[in-house]
Coordinates of C-alpha atoms in Angstrom, one line a residue:
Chain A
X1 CA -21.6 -8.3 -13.8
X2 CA -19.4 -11.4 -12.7
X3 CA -19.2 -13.7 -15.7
X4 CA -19.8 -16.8 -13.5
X5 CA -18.3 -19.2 -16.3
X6 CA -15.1 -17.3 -17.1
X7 CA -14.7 -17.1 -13.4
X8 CA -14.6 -20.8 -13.4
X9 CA -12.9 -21.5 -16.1
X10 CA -9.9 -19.5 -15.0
X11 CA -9.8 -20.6 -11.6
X12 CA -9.7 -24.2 -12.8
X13 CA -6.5 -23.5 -15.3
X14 CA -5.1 -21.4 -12.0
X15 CA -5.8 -24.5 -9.7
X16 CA -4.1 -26.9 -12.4
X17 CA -1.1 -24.6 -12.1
X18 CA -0.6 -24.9 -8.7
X19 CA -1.3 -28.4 -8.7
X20 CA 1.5 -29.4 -10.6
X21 CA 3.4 -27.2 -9.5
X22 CA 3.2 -28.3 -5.7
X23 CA 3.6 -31.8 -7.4
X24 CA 6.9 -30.6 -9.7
X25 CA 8.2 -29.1 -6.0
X26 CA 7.7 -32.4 -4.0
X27 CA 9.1 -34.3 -6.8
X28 CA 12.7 -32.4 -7.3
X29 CA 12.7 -32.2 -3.6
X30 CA 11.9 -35.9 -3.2
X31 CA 14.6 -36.5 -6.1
X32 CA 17.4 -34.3 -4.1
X33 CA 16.6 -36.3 -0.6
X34 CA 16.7 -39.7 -2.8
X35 CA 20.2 -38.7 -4.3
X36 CA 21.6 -37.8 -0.9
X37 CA 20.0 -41.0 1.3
X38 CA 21.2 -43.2 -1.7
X39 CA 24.6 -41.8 -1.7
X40 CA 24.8 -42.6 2.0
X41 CA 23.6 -46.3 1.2
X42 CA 25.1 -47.3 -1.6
X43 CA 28.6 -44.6 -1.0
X44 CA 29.2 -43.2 -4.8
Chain B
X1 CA 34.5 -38.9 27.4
X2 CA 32.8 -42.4 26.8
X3 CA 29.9 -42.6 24.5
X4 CA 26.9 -43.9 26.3
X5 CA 25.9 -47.7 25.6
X6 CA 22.8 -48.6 23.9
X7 CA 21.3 -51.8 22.1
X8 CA 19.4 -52.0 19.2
X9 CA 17.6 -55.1 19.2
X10 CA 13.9 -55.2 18.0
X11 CA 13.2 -58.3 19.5
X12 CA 14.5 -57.5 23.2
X13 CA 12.2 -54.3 22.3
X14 CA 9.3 -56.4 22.2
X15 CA 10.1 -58.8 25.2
X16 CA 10.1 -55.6 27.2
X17 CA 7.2 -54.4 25.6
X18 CA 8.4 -51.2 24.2
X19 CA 5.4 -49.1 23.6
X20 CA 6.6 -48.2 20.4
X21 CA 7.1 -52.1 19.2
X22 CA 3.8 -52.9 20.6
X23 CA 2.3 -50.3 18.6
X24 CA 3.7 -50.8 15.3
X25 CA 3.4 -54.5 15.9
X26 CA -0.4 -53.7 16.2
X27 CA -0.4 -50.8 14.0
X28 CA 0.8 -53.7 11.2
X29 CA -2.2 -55.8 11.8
X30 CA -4.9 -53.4 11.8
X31 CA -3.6 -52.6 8.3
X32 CA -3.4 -56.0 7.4
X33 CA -6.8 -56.6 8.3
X34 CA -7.1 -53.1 5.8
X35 CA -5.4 -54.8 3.4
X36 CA -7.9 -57.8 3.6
X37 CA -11.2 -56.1 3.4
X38 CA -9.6 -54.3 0.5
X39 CA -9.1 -57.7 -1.7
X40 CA -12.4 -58.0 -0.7
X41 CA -13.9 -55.3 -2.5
X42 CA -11.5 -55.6 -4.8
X43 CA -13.0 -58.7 -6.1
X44 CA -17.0 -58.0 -5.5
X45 CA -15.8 -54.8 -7.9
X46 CA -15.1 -57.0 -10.4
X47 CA -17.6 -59.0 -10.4
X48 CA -20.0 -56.3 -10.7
X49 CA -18.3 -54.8 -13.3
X50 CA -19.3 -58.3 -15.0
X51 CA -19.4 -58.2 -19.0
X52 CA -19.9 -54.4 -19.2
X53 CA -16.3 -53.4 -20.4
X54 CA -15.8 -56.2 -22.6
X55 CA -19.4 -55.4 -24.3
X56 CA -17.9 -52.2 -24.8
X57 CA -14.9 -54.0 -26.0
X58 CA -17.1 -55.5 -28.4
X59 CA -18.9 -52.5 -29.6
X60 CA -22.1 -52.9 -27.6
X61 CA -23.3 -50.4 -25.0
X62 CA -23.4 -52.5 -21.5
X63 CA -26.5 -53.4 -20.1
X64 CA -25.7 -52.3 -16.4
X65 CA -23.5 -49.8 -14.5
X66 CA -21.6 -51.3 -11.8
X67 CA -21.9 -49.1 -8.6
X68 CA -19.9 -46.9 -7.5
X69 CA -17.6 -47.1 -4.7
X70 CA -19.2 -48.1 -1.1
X71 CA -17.9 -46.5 2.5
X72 CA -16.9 -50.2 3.7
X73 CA -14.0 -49.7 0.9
X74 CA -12.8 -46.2 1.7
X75 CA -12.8 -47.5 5.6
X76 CA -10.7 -50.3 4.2
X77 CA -8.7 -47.6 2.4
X78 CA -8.3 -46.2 5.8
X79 CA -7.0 -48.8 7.7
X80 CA -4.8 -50.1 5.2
X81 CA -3.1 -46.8 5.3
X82 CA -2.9 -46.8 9.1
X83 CA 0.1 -48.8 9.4
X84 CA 2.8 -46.6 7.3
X85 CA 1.3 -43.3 9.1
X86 CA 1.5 -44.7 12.3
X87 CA 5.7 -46.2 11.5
X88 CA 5.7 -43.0 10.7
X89 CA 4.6 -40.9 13.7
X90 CA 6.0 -43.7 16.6
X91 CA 9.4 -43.3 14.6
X92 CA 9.4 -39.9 15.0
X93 CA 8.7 -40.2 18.8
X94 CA 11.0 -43.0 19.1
X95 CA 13.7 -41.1 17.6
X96 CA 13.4 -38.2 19.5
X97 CA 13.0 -40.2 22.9
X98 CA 16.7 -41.9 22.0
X99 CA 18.4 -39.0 21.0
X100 CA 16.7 -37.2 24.3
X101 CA 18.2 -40.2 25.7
X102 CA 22.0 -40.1 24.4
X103 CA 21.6 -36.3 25.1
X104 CA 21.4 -36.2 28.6
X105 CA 24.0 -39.0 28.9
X106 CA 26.5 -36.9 27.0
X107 CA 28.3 -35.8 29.8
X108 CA 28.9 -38.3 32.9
X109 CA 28.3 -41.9 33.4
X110 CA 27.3 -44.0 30.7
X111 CA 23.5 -44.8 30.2
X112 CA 21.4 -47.5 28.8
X113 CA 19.2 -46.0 25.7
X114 CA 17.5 -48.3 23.9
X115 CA 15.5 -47.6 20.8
X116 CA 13.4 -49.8 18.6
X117 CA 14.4 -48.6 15.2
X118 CA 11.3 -47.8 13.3
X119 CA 11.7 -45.8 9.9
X120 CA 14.3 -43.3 10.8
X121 CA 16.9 -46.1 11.0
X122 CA 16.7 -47.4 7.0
X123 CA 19.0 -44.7 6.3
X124 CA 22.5 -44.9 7.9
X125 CA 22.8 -48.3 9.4
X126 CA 20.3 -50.2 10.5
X127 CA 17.3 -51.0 8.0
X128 CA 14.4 -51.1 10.7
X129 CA 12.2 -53.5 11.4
X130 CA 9.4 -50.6 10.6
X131 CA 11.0 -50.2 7.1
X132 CA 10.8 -53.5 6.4
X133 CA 7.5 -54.1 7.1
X134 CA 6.5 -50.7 4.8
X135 CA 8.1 -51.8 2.3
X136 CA 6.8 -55.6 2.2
X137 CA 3.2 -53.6 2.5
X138 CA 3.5 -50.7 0.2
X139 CA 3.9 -53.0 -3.0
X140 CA 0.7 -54.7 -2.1
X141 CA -1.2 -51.9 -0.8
X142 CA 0.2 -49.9 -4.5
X143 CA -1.3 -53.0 -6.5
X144 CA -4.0 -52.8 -4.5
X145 CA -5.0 -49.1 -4.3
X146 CA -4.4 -49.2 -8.5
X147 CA -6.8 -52.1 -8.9
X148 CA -9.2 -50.1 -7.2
X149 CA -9.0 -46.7 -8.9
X150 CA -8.5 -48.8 -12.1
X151 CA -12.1 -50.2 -11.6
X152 CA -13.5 -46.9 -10.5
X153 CA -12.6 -45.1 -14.0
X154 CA -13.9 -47.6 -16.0
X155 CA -16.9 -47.6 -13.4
X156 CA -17.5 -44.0 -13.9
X157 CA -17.0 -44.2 -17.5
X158 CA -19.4 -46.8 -18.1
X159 CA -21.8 -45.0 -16.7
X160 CA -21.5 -41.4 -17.8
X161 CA -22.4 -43.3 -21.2
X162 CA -25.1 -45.3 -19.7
X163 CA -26.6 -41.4 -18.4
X164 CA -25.7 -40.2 -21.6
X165 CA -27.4 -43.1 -24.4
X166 CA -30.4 -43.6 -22.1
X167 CA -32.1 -40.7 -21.3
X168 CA -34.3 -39.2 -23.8
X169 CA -34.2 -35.4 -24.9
X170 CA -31.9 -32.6 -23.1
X171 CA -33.1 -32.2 -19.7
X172 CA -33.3 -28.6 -17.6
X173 CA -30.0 -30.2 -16.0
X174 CA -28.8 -30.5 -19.7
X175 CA -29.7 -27.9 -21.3
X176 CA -27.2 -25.7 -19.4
X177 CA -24.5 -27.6 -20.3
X178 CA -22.7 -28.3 -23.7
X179 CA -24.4 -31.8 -23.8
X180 CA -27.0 -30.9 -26.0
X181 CA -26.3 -33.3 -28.6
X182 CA -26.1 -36.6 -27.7
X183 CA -24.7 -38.4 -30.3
X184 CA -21.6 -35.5 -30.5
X185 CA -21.0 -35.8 -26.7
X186 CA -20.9 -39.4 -26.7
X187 CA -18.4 -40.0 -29.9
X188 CA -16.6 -37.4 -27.7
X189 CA -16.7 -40.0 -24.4
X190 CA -15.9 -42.6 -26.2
X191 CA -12.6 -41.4 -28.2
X192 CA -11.3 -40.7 -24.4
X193 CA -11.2 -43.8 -23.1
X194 CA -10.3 -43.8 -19.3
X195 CA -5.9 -44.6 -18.6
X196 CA -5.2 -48.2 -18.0
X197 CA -3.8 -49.9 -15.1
X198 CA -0.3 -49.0 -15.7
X199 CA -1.2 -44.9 -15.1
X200 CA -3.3 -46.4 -12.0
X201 CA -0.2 -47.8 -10.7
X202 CA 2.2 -45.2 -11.2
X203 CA -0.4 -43.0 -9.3
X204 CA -0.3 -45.4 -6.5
X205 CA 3.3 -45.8 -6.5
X206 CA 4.3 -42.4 -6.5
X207 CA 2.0 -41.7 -3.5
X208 CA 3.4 -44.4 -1.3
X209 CA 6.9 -43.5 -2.3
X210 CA 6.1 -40.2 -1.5
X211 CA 5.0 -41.6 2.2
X212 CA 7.6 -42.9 2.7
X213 CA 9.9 -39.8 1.8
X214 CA 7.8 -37.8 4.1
X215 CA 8.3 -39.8 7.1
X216 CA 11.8 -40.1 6.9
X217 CA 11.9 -36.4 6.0
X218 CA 10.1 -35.5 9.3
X219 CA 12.6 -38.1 11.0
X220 CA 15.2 -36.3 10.2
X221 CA 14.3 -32.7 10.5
X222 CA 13.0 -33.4 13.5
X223 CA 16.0 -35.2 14.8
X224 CA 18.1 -32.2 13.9
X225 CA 16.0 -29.6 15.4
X226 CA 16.1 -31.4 18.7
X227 CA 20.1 -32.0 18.5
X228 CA 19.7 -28.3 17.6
X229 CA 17.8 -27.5 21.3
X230 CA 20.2 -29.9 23.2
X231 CA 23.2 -28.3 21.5
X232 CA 24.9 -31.4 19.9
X233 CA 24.9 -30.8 15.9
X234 CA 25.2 -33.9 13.5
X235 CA 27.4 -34.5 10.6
X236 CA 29.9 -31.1 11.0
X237 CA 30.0 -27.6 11.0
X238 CA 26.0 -26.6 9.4
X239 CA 26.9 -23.4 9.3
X240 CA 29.4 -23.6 6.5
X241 CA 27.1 -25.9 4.5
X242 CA 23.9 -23.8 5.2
X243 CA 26.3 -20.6 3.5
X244 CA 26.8 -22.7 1.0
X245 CA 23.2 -23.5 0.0
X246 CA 21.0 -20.4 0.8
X247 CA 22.2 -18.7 -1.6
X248 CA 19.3 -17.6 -4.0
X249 CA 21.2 -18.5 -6.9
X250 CA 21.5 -21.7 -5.8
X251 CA 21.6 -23.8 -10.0
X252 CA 19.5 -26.4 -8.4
X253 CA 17.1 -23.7 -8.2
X254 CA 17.3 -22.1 -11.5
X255 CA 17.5 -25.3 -13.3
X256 CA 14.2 -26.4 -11.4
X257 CA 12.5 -22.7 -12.0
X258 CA 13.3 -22.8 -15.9
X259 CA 11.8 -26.3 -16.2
X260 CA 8.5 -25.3 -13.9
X261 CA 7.8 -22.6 -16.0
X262 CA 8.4 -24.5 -18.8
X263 CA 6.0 -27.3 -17.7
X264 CA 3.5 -24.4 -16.6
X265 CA 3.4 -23.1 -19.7
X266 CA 2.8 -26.5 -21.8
X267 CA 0.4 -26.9 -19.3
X268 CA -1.9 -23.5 -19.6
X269 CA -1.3 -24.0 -23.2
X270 CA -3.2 -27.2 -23.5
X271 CA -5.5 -26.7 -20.8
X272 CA -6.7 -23.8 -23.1
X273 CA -6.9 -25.2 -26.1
X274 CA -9.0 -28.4 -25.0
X275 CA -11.6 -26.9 -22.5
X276 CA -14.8 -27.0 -23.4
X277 CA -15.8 -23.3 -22.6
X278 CA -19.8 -23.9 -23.1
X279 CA -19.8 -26.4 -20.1
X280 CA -18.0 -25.3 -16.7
X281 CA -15.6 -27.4 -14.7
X282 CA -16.3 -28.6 -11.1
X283 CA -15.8 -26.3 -8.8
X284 CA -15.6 -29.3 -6.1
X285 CA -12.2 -30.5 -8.6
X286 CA -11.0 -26.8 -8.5
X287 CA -11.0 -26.7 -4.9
X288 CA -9.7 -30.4 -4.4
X289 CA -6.4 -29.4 -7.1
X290 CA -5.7 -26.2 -4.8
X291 CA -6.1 -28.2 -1.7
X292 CA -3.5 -31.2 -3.7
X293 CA -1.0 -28.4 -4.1
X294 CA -1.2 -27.2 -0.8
X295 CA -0.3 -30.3 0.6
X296 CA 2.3 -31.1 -2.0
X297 CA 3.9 -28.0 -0.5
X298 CA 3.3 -29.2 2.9
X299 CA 4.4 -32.5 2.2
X300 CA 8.0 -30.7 0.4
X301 CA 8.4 -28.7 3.7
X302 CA 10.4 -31.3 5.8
X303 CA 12.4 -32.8 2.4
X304 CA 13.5 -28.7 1.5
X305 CA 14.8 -28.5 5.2
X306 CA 16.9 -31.9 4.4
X307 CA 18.0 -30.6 1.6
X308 CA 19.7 -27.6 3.0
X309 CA 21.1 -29.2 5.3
X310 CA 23.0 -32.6 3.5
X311 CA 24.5 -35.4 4.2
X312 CA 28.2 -35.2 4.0
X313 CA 30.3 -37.3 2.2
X314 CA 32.1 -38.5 5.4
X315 CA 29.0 -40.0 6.5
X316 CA 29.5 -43.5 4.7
X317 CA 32.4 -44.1 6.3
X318 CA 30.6 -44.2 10.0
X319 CA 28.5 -46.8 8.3
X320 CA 31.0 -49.4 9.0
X321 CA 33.0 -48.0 12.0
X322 CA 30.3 -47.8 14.1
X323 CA 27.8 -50.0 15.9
X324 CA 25.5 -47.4 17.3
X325 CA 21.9 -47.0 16.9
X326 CA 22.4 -43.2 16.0
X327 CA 22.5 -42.1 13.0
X328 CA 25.1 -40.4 13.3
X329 CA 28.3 -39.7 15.7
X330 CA 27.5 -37.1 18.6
X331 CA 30.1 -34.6 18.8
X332 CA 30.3 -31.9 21.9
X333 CA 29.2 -28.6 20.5
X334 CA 30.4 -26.7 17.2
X335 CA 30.5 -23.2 17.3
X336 CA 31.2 -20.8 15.2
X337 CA 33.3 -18.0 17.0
X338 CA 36.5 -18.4 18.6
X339 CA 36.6 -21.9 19.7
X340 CA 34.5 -25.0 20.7
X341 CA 33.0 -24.1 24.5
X342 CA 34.1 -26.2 27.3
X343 CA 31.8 -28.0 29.8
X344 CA 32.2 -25.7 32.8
X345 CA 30.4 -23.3 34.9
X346 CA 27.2 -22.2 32.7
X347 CA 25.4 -18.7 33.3
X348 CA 22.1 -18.8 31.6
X349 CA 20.1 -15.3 30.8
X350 CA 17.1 -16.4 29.8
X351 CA 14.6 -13.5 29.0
X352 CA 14.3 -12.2 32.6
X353 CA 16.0 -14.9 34.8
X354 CA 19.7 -15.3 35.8
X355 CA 20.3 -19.2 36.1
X356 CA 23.8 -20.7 37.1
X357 CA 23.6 -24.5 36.5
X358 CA 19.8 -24.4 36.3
X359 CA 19.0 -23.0 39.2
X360 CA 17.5 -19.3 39.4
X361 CA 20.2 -17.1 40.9
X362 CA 18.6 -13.7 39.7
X363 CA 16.4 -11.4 37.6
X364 CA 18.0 -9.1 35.2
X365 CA 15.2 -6.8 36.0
X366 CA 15.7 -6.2 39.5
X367 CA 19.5 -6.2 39.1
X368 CA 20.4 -8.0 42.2
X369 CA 23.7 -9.8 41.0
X370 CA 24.7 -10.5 45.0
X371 CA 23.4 -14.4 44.4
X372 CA 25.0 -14.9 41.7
X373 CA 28.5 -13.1 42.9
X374 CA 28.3 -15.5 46.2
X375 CA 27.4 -18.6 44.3
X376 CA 30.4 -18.0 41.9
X377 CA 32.9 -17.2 44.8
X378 CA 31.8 -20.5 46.8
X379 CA 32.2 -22.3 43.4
X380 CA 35.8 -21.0 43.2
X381 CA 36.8 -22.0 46.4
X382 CA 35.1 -25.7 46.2
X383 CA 37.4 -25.9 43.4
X384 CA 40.1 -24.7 45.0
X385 CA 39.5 -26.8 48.2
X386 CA 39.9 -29.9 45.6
X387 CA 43.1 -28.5 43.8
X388 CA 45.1 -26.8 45.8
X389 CA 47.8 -26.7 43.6
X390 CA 46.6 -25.5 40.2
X391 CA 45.5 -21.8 39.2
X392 CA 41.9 -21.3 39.0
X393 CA 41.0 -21.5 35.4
X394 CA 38.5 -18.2 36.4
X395 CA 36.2 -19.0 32.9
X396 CA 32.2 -18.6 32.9
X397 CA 30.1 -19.2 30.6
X398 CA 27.6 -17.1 29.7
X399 CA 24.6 -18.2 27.5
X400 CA 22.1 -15.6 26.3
X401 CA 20.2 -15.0 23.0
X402 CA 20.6 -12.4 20.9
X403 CA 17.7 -10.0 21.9
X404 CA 19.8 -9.0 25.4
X405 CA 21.3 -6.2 25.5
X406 CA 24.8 -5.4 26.6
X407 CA 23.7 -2.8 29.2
X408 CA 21.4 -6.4 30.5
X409 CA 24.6 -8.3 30.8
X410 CA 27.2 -5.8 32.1
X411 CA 26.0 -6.0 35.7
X412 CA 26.6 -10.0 35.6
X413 CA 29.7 -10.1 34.1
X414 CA 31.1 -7.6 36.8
X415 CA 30.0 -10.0 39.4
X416 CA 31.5 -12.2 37.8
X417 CA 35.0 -10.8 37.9
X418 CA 34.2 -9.7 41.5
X419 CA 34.0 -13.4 42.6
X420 CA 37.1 -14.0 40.7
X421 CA 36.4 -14.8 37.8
X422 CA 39.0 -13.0 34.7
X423 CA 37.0 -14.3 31.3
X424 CA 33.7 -15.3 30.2
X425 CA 32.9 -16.9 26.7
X426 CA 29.7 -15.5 25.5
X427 CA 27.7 -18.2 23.8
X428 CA 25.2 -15.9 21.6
X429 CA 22.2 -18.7 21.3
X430 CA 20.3 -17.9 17.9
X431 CA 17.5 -19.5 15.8
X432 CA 18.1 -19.8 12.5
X433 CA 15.5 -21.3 10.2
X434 CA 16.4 -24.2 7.7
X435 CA 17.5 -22.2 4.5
X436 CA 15.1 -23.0 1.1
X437 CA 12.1 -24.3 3.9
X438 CA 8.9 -22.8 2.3
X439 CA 7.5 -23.3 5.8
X440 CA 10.8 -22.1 7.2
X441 CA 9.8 -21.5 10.8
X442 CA 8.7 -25.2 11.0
X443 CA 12.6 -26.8 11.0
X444 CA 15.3 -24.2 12.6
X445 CA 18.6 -24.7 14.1
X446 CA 20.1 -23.3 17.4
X447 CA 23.7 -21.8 16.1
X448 CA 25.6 -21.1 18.9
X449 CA 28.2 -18.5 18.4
X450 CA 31.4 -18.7 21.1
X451 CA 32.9 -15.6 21.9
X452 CA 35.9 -15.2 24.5
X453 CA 35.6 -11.8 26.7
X454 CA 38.2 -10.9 29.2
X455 CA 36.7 -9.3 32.1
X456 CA 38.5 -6.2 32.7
X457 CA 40.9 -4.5 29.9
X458 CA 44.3 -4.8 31.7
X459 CA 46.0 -6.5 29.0
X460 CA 47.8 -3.9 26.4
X461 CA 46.6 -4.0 22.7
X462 CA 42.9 -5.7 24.0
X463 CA 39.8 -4.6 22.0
X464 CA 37.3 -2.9 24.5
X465 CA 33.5 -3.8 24.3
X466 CA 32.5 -0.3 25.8
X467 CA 29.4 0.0 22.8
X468 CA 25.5 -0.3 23.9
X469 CA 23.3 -2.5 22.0
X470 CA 22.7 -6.3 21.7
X471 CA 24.9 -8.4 22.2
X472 CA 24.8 -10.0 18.8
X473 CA 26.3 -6.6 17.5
X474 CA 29.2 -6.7 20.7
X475 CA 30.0 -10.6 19.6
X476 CA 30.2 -9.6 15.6
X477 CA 32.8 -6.6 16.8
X478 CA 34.5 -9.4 19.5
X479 CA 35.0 -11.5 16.6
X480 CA 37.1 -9.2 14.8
X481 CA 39.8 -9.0 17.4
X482 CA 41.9 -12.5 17.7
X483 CA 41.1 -15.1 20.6
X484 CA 41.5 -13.7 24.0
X485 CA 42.1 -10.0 22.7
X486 CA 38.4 -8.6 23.2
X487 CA 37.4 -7.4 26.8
X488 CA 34.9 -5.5 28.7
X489 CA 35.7 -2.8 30.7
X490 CA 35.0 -3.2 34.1
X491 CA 33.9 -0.3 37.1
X492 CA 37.6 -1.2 39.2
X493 CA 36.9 -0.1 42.9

């Protein structure tokens, strides 16, 4: 009934997905905090 | 109003053995001592790796299969790491403590706070002590850390083909797999060779540098959501600037959005077209990438709340003018409403009780105002005893949140006015989450919103407050009437 493999298969894709996207998210987050903290340091 | 006094000096920190020196100062050697056992099994790592990878390098199949990684290394791992988590959470705590401190000193005599300076402090003015230390550490513990998961690849490379060219036939294991032919499987292996040191250290480096971001992150956030429960706000007027940024069509946003979805996309794509659909991934590496995700987005929680809510321009120019530990200048209380709201006599509704100064005067659900009417009246006359000469200024204020209602607060106001008292300013207490937050209700704000009520409506032209409902509905209509020009009608004997 439950094709075990396909299950797995998409699930993995799904996990890669979410993966980089929580990484992606971090990183343009971490890139906005640097550009503001760096502004305050080094005052461009 | 003087600003309180405070030192910053790490070392006087120390000879008074602050806790939070102490700790770090031993939270520094323990990952030392991390650091040590590390190099340790840095080295035995390479020695057991031996000759195998330059055999392969040579086109022979090693001989052995160096083991894989032992517990003693991950607790090394574990203490090594101790020391930036632990800067972290005493900064945290530190900072907190100080600002606690500078808080309560606001108003009245000048107080002594003194604060070691731990992570928090690298941005604005000081660079800590704790930031220096992380970031004398986090270049050796990257190199290190990269080493290590440099040597484990190749590890678990050399022997998937050892498992691979020495068993003979397809086992049960085998057969349910793709790896039926071995001589396919391994001129697969071998044309993917594991990344080199340079991907090892990029890994690394991004995941201390993220560390690092975290903590001051959570510094911050946290800083501002405890100036946010004592009523001071940093760096301006946040609610003009957190207008400005929640707005869903932010172009940092869309700009980010198009290049996700281009990046997901790419990423499916390829995925797709290079898994091998005859033999199933992990499910253990499945779990582990949604679990890496969840805690990117955990890890992106404080940095989103710092981004809505950024650093000024004006701020570098405190960077100079000032010697305090703060990060930045305290300023009394900015409202939004009519005006800023002076220190004076405070009436404070909270949920059920009726507090004047702190103490307990009443219960809104019992209604007995007669407390609060005689406290006020004795007030008046103290002050008047002490000026004898001046008018009564006759303003309260009145502090509630915005889930009492006006039929709650009527019955106060009007003793109020009976113990002489002719305006209130309603300060209209809300929490309002950190705009963009994906775990919003983690990092909010207090916005206080002033509003100036006459008590009684003898003054021609004045807007009357006669409507039921909450009083975050009377203060929106008491804000649309100029300063001094909204009232509430009172019962005149």
């Amino acid at each position: 009934m439950f094709d075990v493999h396909r299950i797995r298969h998409t699930s993995s894709i799904a996990s890669w997905v979410f993966f980089v996207g929580g990484v992606g998210y971090l990183a343009y987050h971490f890139v906005l905090v640097g550009h503001q903290y760096a502004r305050v340091i080094f005052s461009f | 109003m003087c600003p309180p006094s405070y030192s910053f000096s790490p070392l006087d920190a120390l000879w008074h053995h602050e806790p939070a020196a102490m700790s770090i100062l031993g939270g520094g050697l323990v990952s030392l001592v991390g650091l040590g056992g590390l190099l340790v099994a840095l080295r035995r790592r390479q020695q057991a790796m031996g000759g195998a990878w330059s055999a392969l390098d040579h086109g022979d199949l090693p001989t052995q299969a160096p083991p894989p990684l032992t517990k003693p290394t991950l607790a090394a791992v574990a203490l090594a790491l101790f020391m930036p988590v632990l800067t972290v959470a005493v900064t945290m705590h530190d900072r907190a403590a100080l600002r606690a401190c500078i808080a309560s000193n606001v108003v009245g005599e000048p107080a002594n706070c003194t604060a070691w300076g731990g992570l928090g402090d690298s941005v604005g003015q000081h660079l800590g002590w704790g930031m220096v230390v992380t970031v004398l550490l986090l270049p050796i513990a990257v190199l290190v850390m990269a080493a290590l998961t440099h040597l484990r690849w190749r590890g678990d490379y050399i022997r998937a083909l050892l498992e691979l060219a020495t068993r003979r036939g397809p086992s049960e294991r085998y057969r349910q797999t793709a790896w039926e032919h071995d001589e396919g499987a391994l001129r697969r292996l071998l044309s993917r060779r594991p990344p080199g040191f340079g991907v090892a250290i990029a890994l690394w480096g991004a995941v201390g540098l993220a560390i690092v971001a975290f903590g001051s992150g959570v510094v911050r956030s946290l800083t501002t959501a405890i100036n946010g429960l004592n009523g001071i706000h940093l760096h301006g007027n946040l609610d003009a600037r957190l207008a400005e940024s929640a707005s869903m069509l932010d172009p940092h946003l869309i700009v980010a959005g198009a290049f996700m979805g281009v990046a997901f996309g790419i990423l499916v794509a390829v995925r797709r077209a290079t898994e091998d659909w005859s033999h199933p991934p992990s499910w253990r590496a499945t779990a582990a990438r949604f679990a890496l995700g969840t805690g990117c987005l955990v890890l992106a929680s404080p940095l989103a709340a710092e981004n809505a809510n950024p650093v000024p321009a004006s701020v570098r120019h405190f960077n100079e003018q000032s010697a305090s530990v703060a990060y930045l200048p305290i300023t009394p209380p900015n409202l939004v409403g009519h005006r800023d709201v002076p220190y004076g006599i405070q009436v404070d509704i909270v949920e059920r009780a009726v507090e004047l100064d702190g103490y307990a005067v009443g219960d809104t659900v019992r209604g007995d105002t007669g407390e609060l009417e005689d406290m006020l009246r004795r007030k008046r006359e103290l002050w008047l005893s002490f000026h004898p000469d001046r008018p009564f200024p006759g303003t309260v204020n009145v502090a509630v949140d915005g889930r009492t209602t006006v039929a709650t607060l009527r019955p106060w106001l009007e003793a109020a006015r009976r113990a002489g008292y002719h305006e209130a300013i309603i300060i209209l207490v809300q929490t309002v989450p950190f705009a963009h937050a994906p775990l919003g209700v983690w990092a909010s704000w207090h916005r206080l919103t002033g509003v100036d009520v006459a008590l009684g409506c003898g003054r021609a032209g004045a807007k009357r407050l006669d409507m039921d409902g909450d009083v975050e509905a009377m203060a929106r209509h008491a804000l649309e009437a100029p300063r001094g020009m909204a009232c509430m009608p009172t019962v005149e004997p």
